[in-house]
Coordinates of C-alpha atoms and ligand atoms in Angstrom, one line a residue:
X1 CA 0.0 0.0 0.0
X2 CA 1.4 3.7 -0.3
X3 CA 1.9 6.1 1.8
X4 CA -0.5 8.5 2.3
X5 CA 0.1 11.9 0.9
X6 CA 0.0 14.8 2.4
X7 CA -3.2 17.4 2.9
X8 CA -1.9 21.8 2.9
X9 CA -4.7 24.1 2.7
X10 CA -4.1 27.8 2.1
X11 CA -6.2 30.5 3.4
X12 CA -6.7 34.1 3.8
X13 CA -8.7 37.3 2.5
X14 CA -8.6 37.8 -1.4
X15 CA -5.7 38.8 -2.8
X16 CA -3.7 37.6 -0.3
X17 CA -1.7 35.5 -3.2
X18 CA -2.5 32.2 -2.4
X19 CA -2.7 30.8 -6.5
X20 CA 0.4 32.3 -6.9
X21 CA 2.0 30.5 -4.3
X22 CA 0.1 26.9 -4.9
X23 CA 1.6 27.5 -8.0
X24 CA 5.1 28.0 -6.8
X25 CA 4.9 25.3 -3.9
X26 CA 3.9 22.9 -6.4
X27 CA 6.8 23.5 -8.9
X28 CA 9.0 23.3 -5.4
X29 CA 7.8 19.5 -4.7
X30 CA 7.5 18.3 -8.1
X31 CA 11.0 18.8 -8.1
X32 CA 11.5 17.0 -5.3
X33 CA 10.0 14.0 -6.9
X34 CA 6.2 14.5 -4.9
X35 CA 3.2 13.5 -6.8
X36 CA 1.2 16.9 -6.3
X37 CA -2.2 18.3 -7.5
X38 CA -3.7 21.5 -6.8
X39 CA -7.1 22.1 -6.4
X40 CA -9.7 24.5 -4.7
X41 CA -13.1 25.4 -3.0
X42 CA -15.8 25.6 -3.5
X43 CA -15.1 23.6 -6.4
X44 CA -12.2 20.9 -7.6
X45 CA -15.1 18.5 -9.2
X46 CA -17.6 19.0 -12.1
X47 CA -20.6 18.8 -9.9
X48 CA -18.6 21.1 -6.9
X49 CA -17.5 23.8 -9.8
X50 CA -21.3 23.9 -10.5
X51 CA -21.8 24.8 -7.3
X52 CA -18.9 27.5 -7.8
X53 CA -20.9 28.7 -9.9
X54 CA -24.1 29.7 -8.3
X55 CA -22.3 30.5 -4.9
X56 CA -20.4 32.9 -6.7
X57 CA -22.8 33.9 -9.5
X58 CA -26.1 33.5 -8.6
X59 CA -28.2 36.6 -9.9
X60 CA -31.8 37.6 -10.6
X61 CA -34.9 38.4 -7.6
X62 CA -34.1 35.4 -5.5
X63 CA -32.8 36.0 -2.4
X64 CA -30.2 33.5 -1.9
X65 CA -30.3 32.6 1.9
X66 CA -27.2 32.7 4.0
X67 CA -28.4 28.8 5.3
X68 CA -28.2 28.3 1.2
X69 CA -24.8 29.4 0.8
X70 CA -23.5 27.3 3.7
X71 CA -25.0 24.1 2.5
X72 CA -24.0 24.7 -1.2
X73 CA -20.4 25.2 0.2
X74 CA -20.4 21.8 2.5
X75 CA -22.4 19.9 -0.3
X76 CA -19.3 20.8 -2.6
X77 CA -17.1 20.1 -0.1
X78 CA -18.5 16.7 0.1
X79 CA -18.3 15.9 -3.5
X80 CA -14.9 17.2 -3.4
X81 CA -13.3 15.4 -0.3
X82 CA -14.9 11.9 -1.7
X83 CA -14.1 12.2 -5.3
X84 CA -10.4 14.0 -5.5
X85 CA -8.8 14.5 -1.9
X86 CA -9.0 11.2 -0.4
X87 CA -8.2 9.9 -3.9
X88 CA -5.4 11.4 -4.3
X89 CA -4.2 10.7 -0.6
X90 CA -4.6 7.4 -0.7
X91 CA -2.9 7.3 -3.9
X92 CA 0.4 8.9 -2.6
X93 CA 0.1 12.4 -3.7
X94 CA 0.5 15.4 -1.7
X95 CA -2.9 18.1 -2.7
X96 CA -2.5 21.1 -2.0
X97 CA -6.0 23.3 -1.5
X98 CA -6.8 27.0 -2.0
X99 CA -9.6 26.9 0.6
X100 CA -10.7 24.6 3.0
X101 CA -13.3 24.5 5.7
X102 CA -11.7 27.1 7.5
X103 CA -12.8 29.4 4.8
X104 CA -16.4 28.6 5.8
X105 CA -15.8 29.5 9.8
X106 CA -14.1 33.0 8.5
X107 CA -16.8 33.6 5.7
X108 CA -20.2 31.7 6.9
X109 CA -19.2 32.0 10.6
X110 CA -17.9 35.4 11.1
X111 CA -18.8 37.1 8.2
X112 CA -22.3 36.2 7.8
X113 CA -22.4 35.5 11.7
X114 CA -24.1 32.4 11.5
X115 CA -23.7 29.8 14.3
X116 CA -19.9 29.0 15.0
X117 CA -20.9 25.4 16.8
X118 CA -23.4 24.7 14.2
X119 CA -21.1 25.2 11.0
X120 CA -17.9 23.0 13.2
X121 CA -20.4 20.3 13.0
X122 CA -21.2 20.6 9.4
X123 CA -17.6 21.1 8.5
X124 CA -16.9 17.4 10.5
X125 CA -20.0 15.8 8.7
X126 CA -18.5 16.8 5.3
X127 CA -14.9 16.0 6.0
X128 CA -15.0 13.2 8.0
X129 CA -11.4 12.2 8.7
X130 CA -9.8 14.1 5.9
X131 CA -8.6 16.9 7.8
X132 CA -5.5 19.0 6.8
X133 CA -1.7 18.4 7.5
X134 CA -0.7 21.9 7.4
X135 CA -3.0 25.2 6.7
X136 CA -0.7 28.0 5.9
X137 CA -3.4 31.3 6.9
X138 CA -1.6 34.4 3.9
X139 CA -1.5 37.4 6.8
X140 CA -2.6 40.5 4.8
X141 CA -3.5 44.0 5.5
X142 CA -7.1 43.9 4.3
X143 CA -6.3 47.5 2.4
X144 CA -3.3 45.6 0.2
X145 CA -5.2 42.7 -0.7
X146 CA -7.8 44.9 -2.0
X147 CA -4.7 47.1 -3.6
X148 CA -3.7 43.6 -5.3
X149 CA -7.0 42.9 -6.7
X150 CA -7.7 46.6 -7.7
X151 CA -6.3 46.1 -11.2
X152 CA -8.4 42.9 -11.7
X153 CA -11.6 45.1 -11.0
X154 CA -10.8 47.8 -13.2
X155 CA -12.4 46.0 -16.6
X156 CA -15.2 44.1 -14.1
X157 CA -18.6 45.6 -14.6
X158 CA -20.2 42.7 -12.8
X159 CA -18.9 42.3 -9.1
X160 CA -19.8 38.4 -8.0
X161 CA -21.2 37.6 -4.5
X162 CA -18.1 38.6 -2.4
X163 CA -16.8 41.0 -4.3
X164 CA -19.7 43.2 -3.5
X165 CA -19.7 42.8 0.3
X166 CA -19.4 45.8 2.8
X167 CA -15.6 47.0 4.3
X168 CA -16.9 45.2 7.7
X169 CA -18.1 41.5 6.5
X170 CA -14.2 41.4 5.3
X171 CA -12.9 43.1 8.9
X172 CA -15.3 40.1 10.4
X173 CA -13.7 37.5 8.1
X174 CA -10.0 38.9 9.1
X175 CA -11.1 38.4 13.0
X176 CA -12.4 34.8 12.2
X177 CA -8.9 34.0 10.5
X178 CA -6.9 35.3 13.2
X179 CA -9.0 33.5 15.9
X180 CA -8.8 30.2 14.1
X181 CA -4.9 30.6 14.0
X182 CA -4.8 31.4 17.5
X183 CA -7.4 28.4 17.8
X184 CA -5.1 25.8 16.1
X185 CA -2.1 26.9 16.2
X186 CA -0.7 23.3 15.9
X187 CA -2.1 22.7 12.4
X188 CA -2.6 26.6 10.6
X189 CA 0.9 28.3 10.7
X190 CA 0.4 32.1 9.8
X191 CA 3.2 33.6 7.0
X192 CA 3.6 37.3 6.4
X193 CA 2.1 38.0 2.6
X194 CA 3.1 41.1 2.6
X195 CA 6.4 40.6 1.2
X196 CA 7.9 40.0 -2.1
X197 CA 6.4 36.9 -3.8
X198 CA 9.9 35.7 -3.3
X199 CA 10.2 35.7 0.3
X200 CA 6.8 34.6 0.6
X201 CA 7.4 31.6 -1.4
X202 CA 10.5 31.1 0.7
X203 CA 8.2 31.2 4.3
X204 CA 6.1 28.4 2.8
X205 CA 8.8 26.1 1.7
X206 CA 10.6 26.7 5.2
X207 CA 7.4 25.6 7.0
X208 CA 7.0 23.0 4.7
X209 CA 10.8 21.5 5.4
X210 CA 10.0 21.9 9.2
X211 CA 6.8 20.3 9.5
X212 CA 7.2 17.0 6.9
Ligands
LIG1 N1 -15.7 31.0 0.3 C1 -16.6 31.0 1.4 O1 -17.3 32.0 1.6 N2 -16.7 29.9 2.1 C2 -16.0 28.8 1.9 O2 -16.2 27.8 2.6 C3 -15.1 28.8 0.8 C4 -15.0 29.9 0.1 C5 -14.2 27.6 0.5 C6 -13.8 32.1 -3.5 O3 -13.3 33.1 -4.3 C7 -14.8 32.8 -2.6 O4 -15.5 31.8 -1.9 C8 -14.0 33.6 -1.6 C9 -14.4 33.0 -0.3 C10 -15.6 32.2 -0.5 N3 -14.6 34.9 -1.8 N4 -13.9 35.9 -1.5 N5 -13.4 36.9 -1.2 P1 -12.1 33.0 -5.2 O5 -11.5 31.7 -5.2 O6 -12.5 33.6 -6.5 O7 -11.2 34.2 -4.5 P2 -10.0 34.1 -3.5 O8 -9.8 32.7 -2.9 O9 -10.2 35.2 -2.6 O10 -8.7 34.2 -4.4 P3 -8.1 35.5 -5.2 O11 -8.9 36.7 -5.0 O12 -7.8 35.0 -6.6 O13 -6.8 35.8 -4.4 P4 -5.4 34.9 -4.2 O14 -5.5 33.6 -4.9 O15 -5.2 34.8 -2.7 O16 -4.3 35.8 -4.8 P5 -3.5 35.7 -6.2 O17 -4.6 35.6 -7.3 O18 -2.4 34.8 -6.1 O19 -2.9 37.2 -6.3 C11 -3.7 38.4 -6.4 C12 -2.9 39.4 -7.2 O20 -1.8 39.8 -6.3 C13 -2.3 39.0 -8.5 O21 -2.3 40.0 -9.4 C14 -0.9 38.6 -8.1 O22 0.0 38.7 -9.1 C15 -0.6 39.6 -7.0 N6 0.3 39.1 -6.0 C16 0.4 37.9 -5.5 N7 1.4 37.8 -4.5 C17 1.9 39.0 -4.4 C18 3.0 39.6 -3.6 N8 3.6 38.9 -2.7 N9 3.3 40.9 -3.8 C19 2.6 41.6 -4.7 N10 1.6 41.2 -5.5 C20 1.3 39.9 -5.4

């Protein structure tokens, strides 16, 4: 049988550069000979990017319920853990995940301030065992993410579900981050993403070298 692979989640607010460095951690361990793939939430199967979809896109008269959007997130979640991450674990390879449940305590929890008990139980029921190794949290002045993703916005005429939220549901999303750091400070190891890509890129494969 081989050897299980390895589970990183990255997290943090938008902009914080988390693609960029999957990207660059991946090139890192592929050239160390690890079997990686890359994926993300909500999304990472056909039926979860669906999902993606109408998280992020839904429009028209509806009102789409914050109860909604937390279930659409877990039922992708579901999909996504059964279908590709424990797949891919059990097959040897490392994943590496732009997202993971802790994006729904931050988002659902704090943002939208639903229950905090309530959504640590859903996260469990979708998850099951497959929790991660390492979650690296991308520490970010709110004001510099936004700077980062300023350009991207420029040509947008259409802003999608987050993108349109208030200054304060993204202050209450930075307060859920930094309490699940302090909260877990075993598994999610907090890097400073303020820096160059370089010397963030270097953080990340430090922590990685220390922790596997
Ligand atoms: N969501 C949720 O509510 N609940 C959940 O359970 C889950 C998710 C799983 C997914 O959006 C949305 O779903 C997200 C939370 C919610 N909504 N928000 N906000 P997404 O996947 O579209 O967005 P994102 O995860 O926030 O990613 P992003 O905006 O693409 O940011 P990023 O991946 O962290 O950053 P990047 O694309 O690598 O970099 C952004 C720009 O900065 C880019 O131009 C880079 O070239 C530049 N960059 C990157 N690093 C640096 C450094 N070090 N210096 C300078 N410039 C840099």
């Amino acid at each position: 049988m081989k050897k299980r692979g390895k589970f990183i989640t990255f997290e943090g607010s938008e902009g914080a550069g988390k693609t960029t460095q999957i990207n660059l951690l991946k090139e890192f361990l592929s050239a160390r000979n690890i079997e990686v793939i890359t994926t993300r939430e909500p999304g990472g199967t056909p039926l979860a990017e669906k999902l993606r979809e109408i998280i992020k896109h839904f429009q028209g008269s509806e009102i789409v319920s914050d109860k909604t959007e937390l279930l659409l997130m877990e039922a992708a979640r579901i999909q996504h853990v059964q279908n590709v991450i424990e797949v891919a674990l059990n097959d040897g390879k490392w994943v590496i995940c732009d997202r993971f449940y802790d994006s729904t305590t931050a988002y659902q929890g704090y943002g939208r301030k639903m229950d905090l008990d309530f959504i640590r139980q859903l996260n469990a029921f979708a998850v099951g065992e497959t929790v991660p190794d390492l979650t690296i949290y991308f520490d970010l002045p709110l004001e510099q993410g936004f700077e980062r993703t300023r350009k991207r916005y420029a040509d947008k005429e259409v802003f999608d579900r987050f993108e349109s939220q208030k200054i304060d549901f993204y202050r209450r999303i930075e307060q859920g981050f930094k309490d699940i750091v302090r909260n877990n400070n075993e598994r999610v190891k907090l890097i400073d993403a303020s820096l160059s890509i370089e010397e963030v890129h270097q953080q990340i494969c430090r922590l990685v070298n220390e922790q596997f």
